[in-house]
Amino acid sequence: MIDLVVLAGLIVGYALVSGRVQRTSLTAPMVFVTAGLALGPAGLDVIGGPVTESTVRVLAEVTLVLVLFTDAARIELPVLRREYHFPLRLLAIGIPAAVALGAGTALLVFDDFGVWEAALLAAVLVPTDAALGASAVFDERLPVRIRQTVNVESGLNDGIALPVVLLFAAVAGTAGSGAGSAVSWVEFAAEQIGLGVLVGLVTGLLGGWLLTRVDRAGWINATYRRLAVLAIAGLAYGGAELVTGNGFIASFVAGLSFGFVARSQCPQVHEFAEREGELLAIATFAMFGAIIAGPRLADMDWRVVAYAVLSLLVVRVVAACVAMAGTKVTWTTMLFFGWFGPRGLASILFGLLVVEHAGIAVADEIMVVTSATVLLSVYAHGISAAPLARAFGQHANRYPATAPERSPVTEHHVRNRPT
């Protein structure tokens, strides 16, 4: 009970000064991760005693299911295909480049990693969390196309990276245990990924269509319309797990398909993301600091720290530059996209999934590296976001009107916009 009391007290305390904090370089993830580190077993040992990593995983899973659904639902697919060349390149080219570069770096840094374990670590650290560097999507001094590129990429890459993580985990686990064959890997991909996509597609399309029809007919009130949207995300997750598919993939695909057929219902999604979703996210960051990162601080040797730094400063930046090559944007823009790839909620959960996957010999080490990278990202991106966004905004607004960075694009909804 003390954990709940302390966490609730932290949230109330932060809420009372949130407006003032918003005008500084502090971010909510920085505050709650720091509180978790200070109050957890590695610090004052006030919270975290009866709480296990399994409990944190449940919290992280619920949070990620809803974040995957809401982030995907706010993306307008027809607009994305027509106007969003930049984020599509960062996703289609940047993700494979980041996995390849990250895996190669891991093989150089860690002696006990095989090829599949190195690729798995790289995939765990691919998804980005724009909330850690919020100024990159909120600061209106930045050109709209720049802000929306960061926003859209962050909204989609966790759902796209997840099948890669699952596949590499299956291969690494099979190789580590000496069991299984290529056939078992194909079966795994078909069941987890294929069924997840199928269940998510059906749930999102059918749920969105039904909700739109009954809303137009006046059969549903505002309260239950909002609850129904959240229930669709849960239905996709549970339905996929029930048929041995992957619930996270189903939630992501359900969000995409729901947003496609029920655009008029998406304000309900936005309301959740900016209220209950934020509550779940900050609670997860606090528990991450207390239960996951804190106890692993002693295991973060120079190799772990070196990889975390290289992941943020080299792997992500080079992958972004490769993805943006040929677009005629400036090197400054490429570096901006490269830096604003913070690691957050998705990497935390992906790391926990790896820990619980049987047969991966270096699972604990992957979680240590993931924790170090997320910790570094929380502080580095939180502190640098506002000044870098301000400086780049001033620089980019001197670009000619014909510059690709200043091309007009439709604005997708931004999660957790300050008010």
CSV table of C-alpha atoms in Angstrom, one decimal:
chain,number,residue,atom,x,y,z
A,1,MET,CA,0.0,0.0,0.0
A,2,ILE,CA,2.9,2.4,0.7
A,3,ASP,CA,3.9,2.2,-3.0
A,4,LEU,CA,0.5,3.4,-4.0
A,5,VAL,CA,0.5,6.2,-1.5
A,6,VAL,CA,3.9,7.4,-2.5
A,7,LEU,CA,3.2,7.2,-6.2
A,8,ALA,CA,-0.1,9.0,-5.8
A,9,GLY,CA,1.6,11.7,-3.7
A,10,LEU,CA,4.2,12.1,-6.4
A,11,ILE,CA,1.6,12.6,-9.0
A,12,VAL,CA,-0.3,15.2,-6.9
A,13,GLY,CA,2.9,17.0,-6.1
A,14,TYR,CA,3.9,17.2,-9.7
A,15,ALA,CA,0.5,18.2,-10.8
A,16,LEU,CA,0.6,21.2,-8.4
A,17,VAL,CA,3.7,22.6,-10.0
A,18,SER,CA,3.3,21.2,-13.6
A,19,GLY,CA,2.7,24.6,-15.1
A,20,ARG,CA,5.9,26.0,-13.7
A,21,VAL,CA,7.9,22.9,-14.5
A,22,GLN,CA,6.7,23.1,-18.1
A,23,ARG,CA,8.5,26.3,-18.5
A,24,THR,CA,11.9,24.7,-17.6
A,25,SER,CA,14.0,22.0,-19.1
A,26,LEU,CA,12.5,19.4,-16.8
A,27,THR,CA,10.1,16.9,-18.3
A,28,ALA,CA,7.6,14.6,-16.5
A,29,PRO,CA,9.6,11.4,-17.4
A,30,MET,CA,12.8,13.0,-15.9
A,31,VAL,CA,10.9,13.9,-12.7
A,32,PHE,CA,9.3,10.4,-12.2
A,33,VAL,CA,12.3,8.4,-13.2
A,34,THR,CA,14.4,10.4,-10.8
A,35,ALA,CA,11.8,9.9,-8.1
A,36,GLY,CA,11.8,6.2,-8.7
A,37,LEU,CA,15.6,5.9,-8.5
A,38,ALA,CA,15.7,7.9,-5.3
A,39,LEU,CA,12.8,6.2,-3.5
A,40,GLY,CA,13.3,2.6,-4.8
A,41,PRO,CA,15.5,-0.2,-3.4
A,42,ALA,CA,18.7,1.4,-4.9
A,43,GLY,CA,17.9,4.6,-3.0
A,44,LEU,CA,15.9,5.2,0.1
A,45,ASP,CA,14.0,1.9,-0.3
A,46,VAL,CA,10.7,3.6,0.4
A,47,ILE,CA,8.9,2.0,-2.6
A,48,GLY,CA,9.3,-1.2,-4.6
A,49,GLY,CA,9.7,-3.8,-1.8
A,50,PRO,CA,6.7,-6.0,-2.7
A,51,VAL,CA,6.6,-4.9,-6.3
A,52,THR,CA,8.2,-7.3,-8.8
A,53,GLU,CA,9.3,-6.8,-12.4
A,54,SER,CA,6.3,-8.9,-13.4
A,55,THR,CA,4.0,-6.2,-11.8
A,56,VAL,CA,5.9,-3.5,-13.7
A,57,ARG,CA,5.5,-5.5,-16.8
A,58,VAL,CA,1.8,-5.7,-16.4
A,59,LEU,CA,1.6,-1.9,-16.0
A,60,ALA,CA,3.9,-1.4,-19.0
A,61,GLU,CA,1.9,-3.8,-21.1
A,62,VAL,CA,-1.4,-2.0,-20.3
A,63,THR,CA,0.3,1.3,-21.1
A,64,LEU,CA,1.8,0.2,-24.3
A,65,VAL,CA,-1.4,-1.5,-25.6
A,66,LEU,CA,-3.2,1.8,-25.2
A,67,VAL,CA,-0.3,3.9,-26.5
A,68,LEU,CA,0.1,1.7,-29.6
A,69,PHE,CA,-3.7,2.0,-30.3
A,70,THR,CA,-4.0,5.7,-29.7
A,71,ASP,CA,-0.8,6.7,-31.5
A,72,ALA,CA,-1.8,4.6,-34.5
A,73,ALA,CA,-5.4,5.9,-34.5
A,74,ARG,CA,-4.3,9.6,-34.7
A,75,ILE,CA,-2.3,9.0,-37.9
A,76,GLU,CA,-4.4,9.6,-41.1
A,77,LEU,CA,-3.3,6.9,-43.5
A,78,PRO,CA,-4.4,8.7,-46.7
A,79,VAL,CA,-2.6,11.9,-45.6
A,80,LEU,CA,0.5,9.9,-44.6
A,81,ARG,CA,0.8,8.2,-48.0
A,82,ARG,CA,0.3,11.5,-49.8
A,83,GLU,CA,2.3,14.0,-47.7
A,84,TYR,CA,4.6,12.3,-45.3
A,85,HIS,CA,7.6,11.3,-47.3
A,86,PHE,CA,10.1,12.1,-44.5
A,87,PRO,CA,8.7,9.8,-41.7
A,88,LEU,CA,8.0,7.1,-44.2
A,89,ARG,CA,11.7,7.1,-45.1
A,90,LEU,CA,12.7,7.1,-41.5
A,91,LEU,CA,10.5,4.1,-41.0
A,92,ALA,CA,11.2,2.1,-44.1
A,93,ILE,CA,14.9,2.9,-44.4
A,94,GLY,CA,15.8,4.1,-40.9
A,95,ILE,CA,14.6,1.1,-39.0
A,96,PRO,CA,16.6,-1.5,-41.0
A,97,ALA,CA,19.6,0.7,-40.9
A,98,ALA,CA,19.4,1.2,-37.1
A,99,VAL,CA,19.0,-2.5,-36.6
A,100,ALA,CA,22.0,-3.3,-38.8
A,101,LEU,CA,24.2,-0.6,-37.2
A,102,GLY,CA,23.1,-1.4,-33.7
A,103,ALA,CA,23.8,-5.1,-34.2
A,104,GLY,CA,27.2,-4.4,-35.6
A,105,THR,CA,28.0,-2.1,-32.7
A,106,ALA,CA,26.8,-4.7,-30.1
A,107,LEU,CA,29.1,-7.3,-31.7
A,108,LEU,CA,32.0,-5.0,-31.3
A,109,VAL,CA,31.3,-3.9,-27.7
A,110,PHE,CA,30.0,-7.2,-26.2
A,111,ASP,CA,32.1,-10.4,-26.4
A,112,ASP,CA,29.3,-12.7,-25.3
A,113,PHE,CA,26.7,-11.6,-27.9
A,114,GLY,CA,26.0,-13.6,-31.0
A,115,VAL,CA,24.6,-12.2,-34.2
A,116,TRP,CA,20.9,-12.8,-33.2
A,117,GLU,CA,21.3,-11.5,-29.7
A,118,ALA,CA,23.0,-8.3,-31.1
A,119,ALA,CA,20.2,-7.9,-33.6
A,120,LEU,CA,17.7,-8.3,-30.9
A,121,LEU,CA,19.3,-5.6,-28.7
A,122,ALA,CA,19.3,-3.3,-31.6
A,123,ALA,CA,15.6,-3.9,-32.4
A,124,VAL,CA,14.7,-3.4,-28.7
A,125,LEU,CA,16.2,0.1,-29.0
A,126,VAL,CA,14.8,1.1,-32.3
A,127,PRO,CA,11.4,2.6,-31.2
A,128,THR,CA,11.3,6.2,-30.3
A,129,ASP,CA,9.3,8.1,-27.7
A,130,ALA,CA,8.7,11.7,-28.7
A,131,ALA,CA,7.3,12.5,-25.2
A,132,LEU,CA,10.9,12.5,-23.9
A,133,GLY,CA,11.8,15.4,-26.1
A,134,ALA,CA,8.4,17.0,-26.3
A,135,SER,CA,9.7,20.4,-27.6
A,136,ALA,CA,10.6,18.8,-30.9
A,137,VAL,CA,6.9,18.3,-31.6
A,138,PHE,CA,5.4,21.2,-29.6
A,139,ASP,CA,7.6,24.1,-30.4
A,140,GLU,CA,5.8,26.1,-33.1
A,141,ARG,CA,9.0,27.9,-34.0
A,142,LEU,CA,9.9,24.7,-35.8
A,143,PRO,CA,8.5,24.3,-39.3
A,144,VAL,CA,5.4,22.1,-39.3
A,145,ARG,CA,6.9,19.5,-41.5
A,146,ILE,CA,9.8,19.0,-39.1
A,147,ARG,CA,7.5,18.7,-36.0
A,148,GLN,CA,5.2,16.4,-37.8
A,149,THR,CA,8.0,14.1,-39.0
A,150,VAL,CA,9.1,13.6,-35.4
A,151,ASN,CA,5.5,13.1,-34.3
A,152,VAL,CA,4.5,10.6,-37.0
A,153,GLU,CA,7.7,8.6,-36.8
A,154,SER,CA,7.3,8.2,-33.1
A,155,GLY,CA,3.7,7.2,-33.4
A,156,LEU,CA,4.4,4.4,-35.8
A,157,ASN,CA,7.8,3.0,-35.3
A,158,ASP,CA,7.1,1.1,-32.0
A,159,GLY,CA,4.3,-0.9,-33.7
A,160,ILE,CA,6.5,-1.6,-36.7
A,161,ALA,CA,9.6,-2.6,-34.6
A,162,LEU,CA,7.7,-5.0,-32.5
A,163,PRO,CA,7.4,-7.9,-35.1
A,164,VAL,CA,11.2,-7.5,-35.6
A,165,VAL,CA,11.8,-7.9,-31.9
A,166,LEU,CA,9.5,-10.9,-31.7
A,167,LEU,CA,11.2,-12.6,-34.6
A,168,PHE,CA,14.7,-12.0,-33.4
A,169,ALA,CA,13.7,-13.1,-29.9
A,170,ALA,CA,12.4,-16.4,-31.3
A,171,VAL,CA,15.5,-17.0,-33.3
A,172,ALA,CA,17.9,-16.0,-30.5
A,173,GLY,CA,15.9,-18.2,-28.0
A,174,THR,CA,15.9,-21.2,-30.3
A,175,ALA,CA,19.6,-20.8,-31.0
A,176,GLY,CA,20.4,-20.4,-27.4
A,177,SER,CA,18.4,-23.5,-26.3
A,178,GLY,CA,19.6,-25.6,-29.2
A,179,ALA,CA,16.0,-26.5,-30.0
A,180,GLY,CA,13.8,-25.8,-33.0
A,181,SER,CA,14.4,-25.2,-36.6
A,182,ALA,CA,13.7,-22.8,-39.4
A,183,VAL,CA,10.2,-24.3,-39.6
A,184,SER,CA,9.5,-23.4,-36.0
A,185,TRP,CA,10.6,-19.8,-36.7
A,186,VAL,CA,8.2,-19.6,-39.7
A,187,GLU,CA,5.4,-21.0,-37.5
A,188,PHE,CA,6.1,-18.5,-34.8
A,189,ALA,CA,6.0,-15.6,-37.3
A,190,ALA,CA,2.8,-16.8,-38.8
A,191,GLU,CA,1.0,-17.2,-35.4
A,192,GLN,CA,2.3,-14.2,-33.6
A,193,ILE,CA,2.6,-11.6,-36.3
A,194,GLY,CA,0.1,-12.9,-38.9
A,195,LEU,CA,-2.7,-13.6,-36.5
A,196,GLY,CA,-2.0,-10.3,-34.6
A,197,VAL,CA,-2.4,-8.3,-37.8
A,198,LEU,CA,-5.5,-10.2,-38.8
A,199,VAL,CA,-7.3,-9.8,-35.4
A,200,GLY,CA,-6.2,-6.2,-35.2
A,201,LEU,CA,-7.5,-5.4,-38.7
A,202,VAL,CA,-10.9,-7.1,-38.2
A,203,THR,CA,-11.4,-5.6,-34.7
A,204,GLY,CA,-10.4,-2.0,-35.7
A,205,LEU,CA,-12.4,-2.0,-38.9
A,206,LEU,CA,-15.5,-3.6,-37.5
A,207,GLY,CA,-15.4,-1.7,-34.2
A,208,GLY,CA,-14.8,1.6,-35.9
A,209,TRP,CA,-17.6,1.0,-38.4
A,210,LEU,CA,-20.1,0.0,-35.7
A,211,LEU,CA,-19.2,2.9,-33.4
A,212,THR,CA,-19.6,5.4,-36.3
A,213,ARG,CA,-23.0,3.9,-37.3
A,214,VAL,CA,-24.5,3.9,-33.8
A,215,ASP,CA,-23.1,7.3,-33.1
A,216,ARG,CA,-24.8,8.8,-36.2
A,217,ALA,CA,-28.1,7.0,-35.2
A,218,GLY,CA,-27.9,8.6,-31.7
A,219,TRP,CA,-27.8,5.3,-29.9
A,220,ILE,CA,-24.7,6.0,-27.8
A,221,ASN,CA,-23.9,8.7,-25.3
A,222,ALA,CA,-20.6,10.5,-25.0
A,223,THR,CA,-19.3,8.6,-21.9
A,224,TYR,CA,-19.8,5.2,-23.4
A,225,ARG,CA,-18.6,6.3,-26.8
A,226,ARG,CA,-15.2,7.1,-25.2
A,227,LEU,CA,-15.2,3.8,-23.2
A,228,ALA,CA,-16.0,1.8,-26.3
A,229,VAL,CA,-13.0,3.2,-28.1
A,230,LEU,CA,-10.7,2.0,-25.3
A,231,ALA,CA,-12.5,-1.4,-25.1
A,232,ILE,CA,-11.8,-1.9,-28.8
A,233,ALA,CA,-8.0,-1.7,-28.0
A,234,GLY,CA,-8.5,-4.2,-25.2
A,235,LEU,CA,-10.6,-6.5,-27.5
A,236,ALA,CA,-7.9,-6.5,-30.1
A,237,TYR,CA,-5.2,-7.3,-27.6
A,238,GLY,CA,-7.2,-10.1,-25.8
A,239,GLY,CA,-8.6,-11.5,-29.0
A,240,ALA,CA,-5.1,-11.9,-30.6
A,241,GLU,CA,-3.7,-13.5,-27.4
A,242,LEU,CA,-6.7,-15.9,-27.4
A,243,VAL,CA,-5.8,-17.2,-30.8
A,244,THR,CA,-2.0,-17.3,-30.1
A,245,GLY,CA,-1.4,-14.1,-32.0
A,246,ASN,CA,0.5,-11.1,-30.6
A,247,GLY,CA,-1.8,-8.7,-28.7
A,248,PHE,CA,0.5,-5.7,-29.1
A,249,ILE,CA,0.6,-6.0,-32.9
A,250,ALA,CA,-3.1,-6.4,-32.9
A,251,SER,CA,-3.6,-3.2,-30.8
A,252,PHE,CA,-1.4,-1.3,-33.2
A,253,VAL,CA,-3.1,-2.5,-36.4
A,254,ALA,CA,-6.5,-2.0,-34.7
A,255,GLY,CA,-5.6,1.6,-34.1
A,256,LEU,CA,-4.5,2.2,-37.7
A,257,SER,CA,-7.7,0.6,-39.1
A,258,PHE,CA,-9.9,2.3,-36.5
A,259,GLY,CA,-8.5,5.7,-37.4
A,260,PHE,CA,-9.0,4.9,-41.1
A,261,VAL,CA,-12.8,4.0,-40.9
A,262,ALA,CA,-13.8,6.1,-37.8
A,263,ARG,CA,-12.0,9.4,-38.1
A,264,SER,CA,-14.9,11.2,-36.5
A,265,GLN,CA,-14.4,9.1,-33.3
A,266,CYS,CA,-10.7,9.9,-32.9
A,267,PRO,CA,-11.3,12.9,-30.6
A,268,GLN,CA,-12.2,10.2,-28.0
A,269,VAL,CA,-8.8,8.6,-28.6
A,270,HIS,CA,-7.0,12.0,-28.2
A,271,GLU,CA,-8.8,12.7,-24.9
A,272,PHE,CA,-7.7,9.4,-23.5
A,273,ALA,CA,-4.1,9.8,-24.6
A,274,GLU,CA,-3.9,13.2,-22.9
A,275,ARG,CA,-5.4,12.1,-19.6
A,276,GLU,CA,-5.4,8.5,-18.5
A,277,GLY,CA,-2.6,7.7,-21.0
A,278,GLU,CA,-0.3,10.3,-19.4
A,279,LEU,CA,-1.1,8.9,-16.0
A,280,LEU,CA,-0.2,5.4,-17.0
A,281,ALA,CA,3.0,6.6,-18.7
A,282,ILE,CA,4.4,8.6,-15.7
A,283,ALA,CA,3.5,5.7,-13.3
A,284,THR,CA,5.5,3.4,-15.6
A,285,PHE,CA,8.5,5.7,-15.7
A,286,ALA,CA,8.4,5.9,-11.8
A,287,MET,CA,8.3,2.1,-11.5
A,288,PHE,CA,11.0,1.8,-14.2
A,289,GLY,CA,13.3,3.9,-12.1
A,290,ALA,CA,12.5,2.1,-8.9
A,291,ILE,CA,12.3,-1.6,-9.9
A,292,ILE,CA,14.1,-2.0,-13.2
A,293,ALA,CA,16.8,0.6,-13.6
A,294,GLY,CA,17.8,1.2,-10.0
A,295,PRO,CA,18.7,-2.3,-9.1
A,296,ARG,CA,20.7,-2.6,-12.3
A,297,LEU,CA,22.9,0.5,-11.8
A,298,ALA,CA,25.7,-1.6,-10.4
A,299,ASP,CA,25.7,-3.7,-13.6
A,300,MET,CA,26.2,-0.8,-15.9
A,301,ASP,CA,29.9,-1.0,-16.6
A,302,TRP,CA,31.8,0.9,-19.2
A,303,ARG,CA,30.7,-1.4,-22.1
A,304,VAL,CA,27.0,-0.8,-21.2
A,305,VAL,CA,27.4,2.9,-21.0
A,306,ALA,CA,29.5,3.0,-24.2
A,307,TYR,CA,26.8,1.1,-26.1
A,308,ALA,CA,24.1,3.4,-24.7
A,309,VAL,CA,26.0,6.5,-25.8
A,310,LEU,CA,26.8,5.0,-29.3
A,311,SER,CA,23.1,4.0,-29.7
A,312,LEU,CA,21.9,7.5,-29.1
A,313,LEU,CA,24.7,9.5,-30.8
A,314,VAL,CA,25.9,7.2,-33.6
A,315,VAL,CA,23.5,4.4,-34.5
A,316,ARG,CA,20.3,6.5,-34.5
A,317,VAL,CA,22.0,9.6,-36.1
A,318,VAL,CA,23.7,7.6,-38.9
A,319,ALA,CA,20.5,5.6,-39.6
A,320,ALA,CA,18.5,8.9,-39.8
A,321,CYS,CA,21.1,10.4,-42.2
A,322,VAL,CA,21.0,7.3,-44.4
A,323,ALA,CA,17.2,7.4,-44.5
A,324,MET,CA,17.1,11.1,-45.4
A,325,ALA,CA,19.8,10.9,-48.1
A,326,GLY,CA,18.6,12.2,-51.4
A,327,THR,CA,15.7,14.3,-49.9
A,328,LYS,CA,17.6,17.6,-50.4
A,329,VAL,CA,17.3,18.5,-46.7
A,330,THR,CA,20.3,20.1,-45.0
A,331,TRP,CA,22.7,18.2,-42.8
A,332,THR,CA,21.4,20.2,-39.9
A,333,THR,CA,17.9,18.8,-40.5
A,334,MET,CA,19.3,15.3,-40.8
A,335,LEU,CA,21.2,15.7,-37.5
A,336,PHE,CA,18.0,17.1,-35.8
A,337,PHE,CA,16.0,14.1,-36.9
A,338,GLY,CA,18.9,11.8,-35.8
A,339,TRP,CA,19.1,13.3,-32.3
A,340,PHE,CA,15.4,13.4,-31.7
A,341,GLY,CA,14.9,9.6,-31.4
A,342,PRO,CA,14.5,9.2,-27.7
A,343,ARG,CA,14.1,5.7,-26.2
A,344,GLY,CA,11.2,5.3,-23.7
A,345,LEU,CA,8.2,3.2,-23.0
A,346,ALA,CA,8.3,0.8,-25.9
A,347,SER,CA,12.0,-0.1,-25.3
A,348,ILE,CA,11.3,-0.7,-21.6
A,349,LEU,CA,8.5,-3.2,-22.4
A,350,PHE,CA,10.4,-4.8,-25.2
A,351,GLY,CA,13.3,-5.4,-22.8
A,352,LEU,CA,11.0,-7.0,-20.3
A,353,LEU,CA,9.6,-9.3,-23.0
A,354,VAL,CA,13.2,-10.4,-23.8
A,355,VAL,CA,13.9,-11.1,-20.1
A,356,GLU,CA,10.9,-13.4,-19.9
A,357,HIS,CA,11.6,-15.2,-23.2
A,358,ALA,CA,13.2,-18.6,-22.5
A,359,GLY,CA,16.5,-19.6,-24.0
A,360,ILE,CA,18.1,-16.1,-24.5
A,361,ALA,CA,21.4,-16.4,-22.7
A,362,VAL,CA,22.1,-12.7,-22.6
A,363,ALA,CA,18.6,-11.6,-21.7
A,364,ASP,CA,19.6,-9.9,-18.5
A,365,GLU,CA,22.4,-8.1,-20.2
A,366,ILE,CA,20.0,-6.8,-22.8
A,367,MET,CA,17.8,-5.5,-20.1
A,368,VAL,CA,20.8,-3.7,-18.4
A,369,VAL,CA,21.8,-2.1,-21.7
A,370,THR,CA,18.2,-1.1,-22.4
A,371,SER,CA,17.8,0.4,-18.9
A,372,ALA,CA,21.0,2.4,-19.3
A,373,THR,CA,20.0,3.7,-22.8
A,374,VAL,CA,16.5,4.7,-21.6
A,375,LEU,CA,18.0,6.4,-18.5
A,376,LEU,CA,20.5,8.3,-20.6
A,377,SER,CA,17.8,9.2,-23.1
A,378,VAL,CA,15.3,10.5,-20.5
A,379,TYR,CA,17.9,13.0,-19.2
A,380,ALA,CA,19.8,13.9,-22.4
A,381,HIS,CA,16.7,14.4,-24.6
A,382,GLY,CA,14.7,16.1,-21.8
A,383,ILE,CA,17.4,18.6,-21.1
A,384,SER,CA,18.4,19.3,-24.7
A,385,ALA,CA,14.9,19.3,-26.3
A,386,ALA,CA,13.9,22.9,-25.6
A,387,PRO,CA,17.1,24.7,-26.4
A,388,LEU,CA,17.8,22.6,-29.5
A,389,ALA,CA,14.3,23.0,-30.8
A,390,ARG,CA,14.5,26.7,-30.3
A,391,ALA,CA,17.9,27.0,-32.0
A,392,PHE,CA,17.0,24.8,-34.9
A,393,GLY,CA,13.6,26.6,-35.3
A,394,GLN,CA,15.4,29.9,-35.6
A,395,HIS,CA,17.8,28.4,-38.1
A,396,ALA,CA,15.2,26.5,-40.2
A,397,ASN,CA,12.9,29.5,-40.5
A,398,ARG,CA,15.7,31.2,-42.5
A,399,TYR,CA,15.4,28.5,-45.1
A,400,PRO,CA,13.8,29.7,-48.4
A,401,ALA,CA,10.1,29.0,-48.8
A,402,THR,CA,10.9,26.4,-51.4
A,403,ALA,CA,13.1,24.3,-49.0
A,404,PRO,CA,11.7,20.8,-48.5
A,405,GLU,CA,11.7,21.4,-44.7
A,406,ARG,CA,9.1,24.2,-45.2
A,407,SER,CA,6.7,22.3,-47.4
A,408,PRO,CA,3.1,22.5,-46.0
A,409,VAL,CA,1.7,19.3,-44.6
A,410,THR,CA,-1.5,18.3,-42.7
A,411,GLU,CA,-1.0,18.3,-39.0
A,412,HIS,CA,-1.7,15.1,-37.2
A,413,HIS,CA,-2.8,15.3,-33.6
A,414,VAL,CA,0.1,15.5,-31.1
A,415,ARG,CA,-0.2,13.4,-28.0
A,416,ASN,CA,0.0,15.3,-24.6
A,417,ARG,CA,0.3,18.8,-26.1
A,418,PRO,CA,0.8,21.3,-23.3
A,419,THR,CA,-2.1,23.5,-22.5
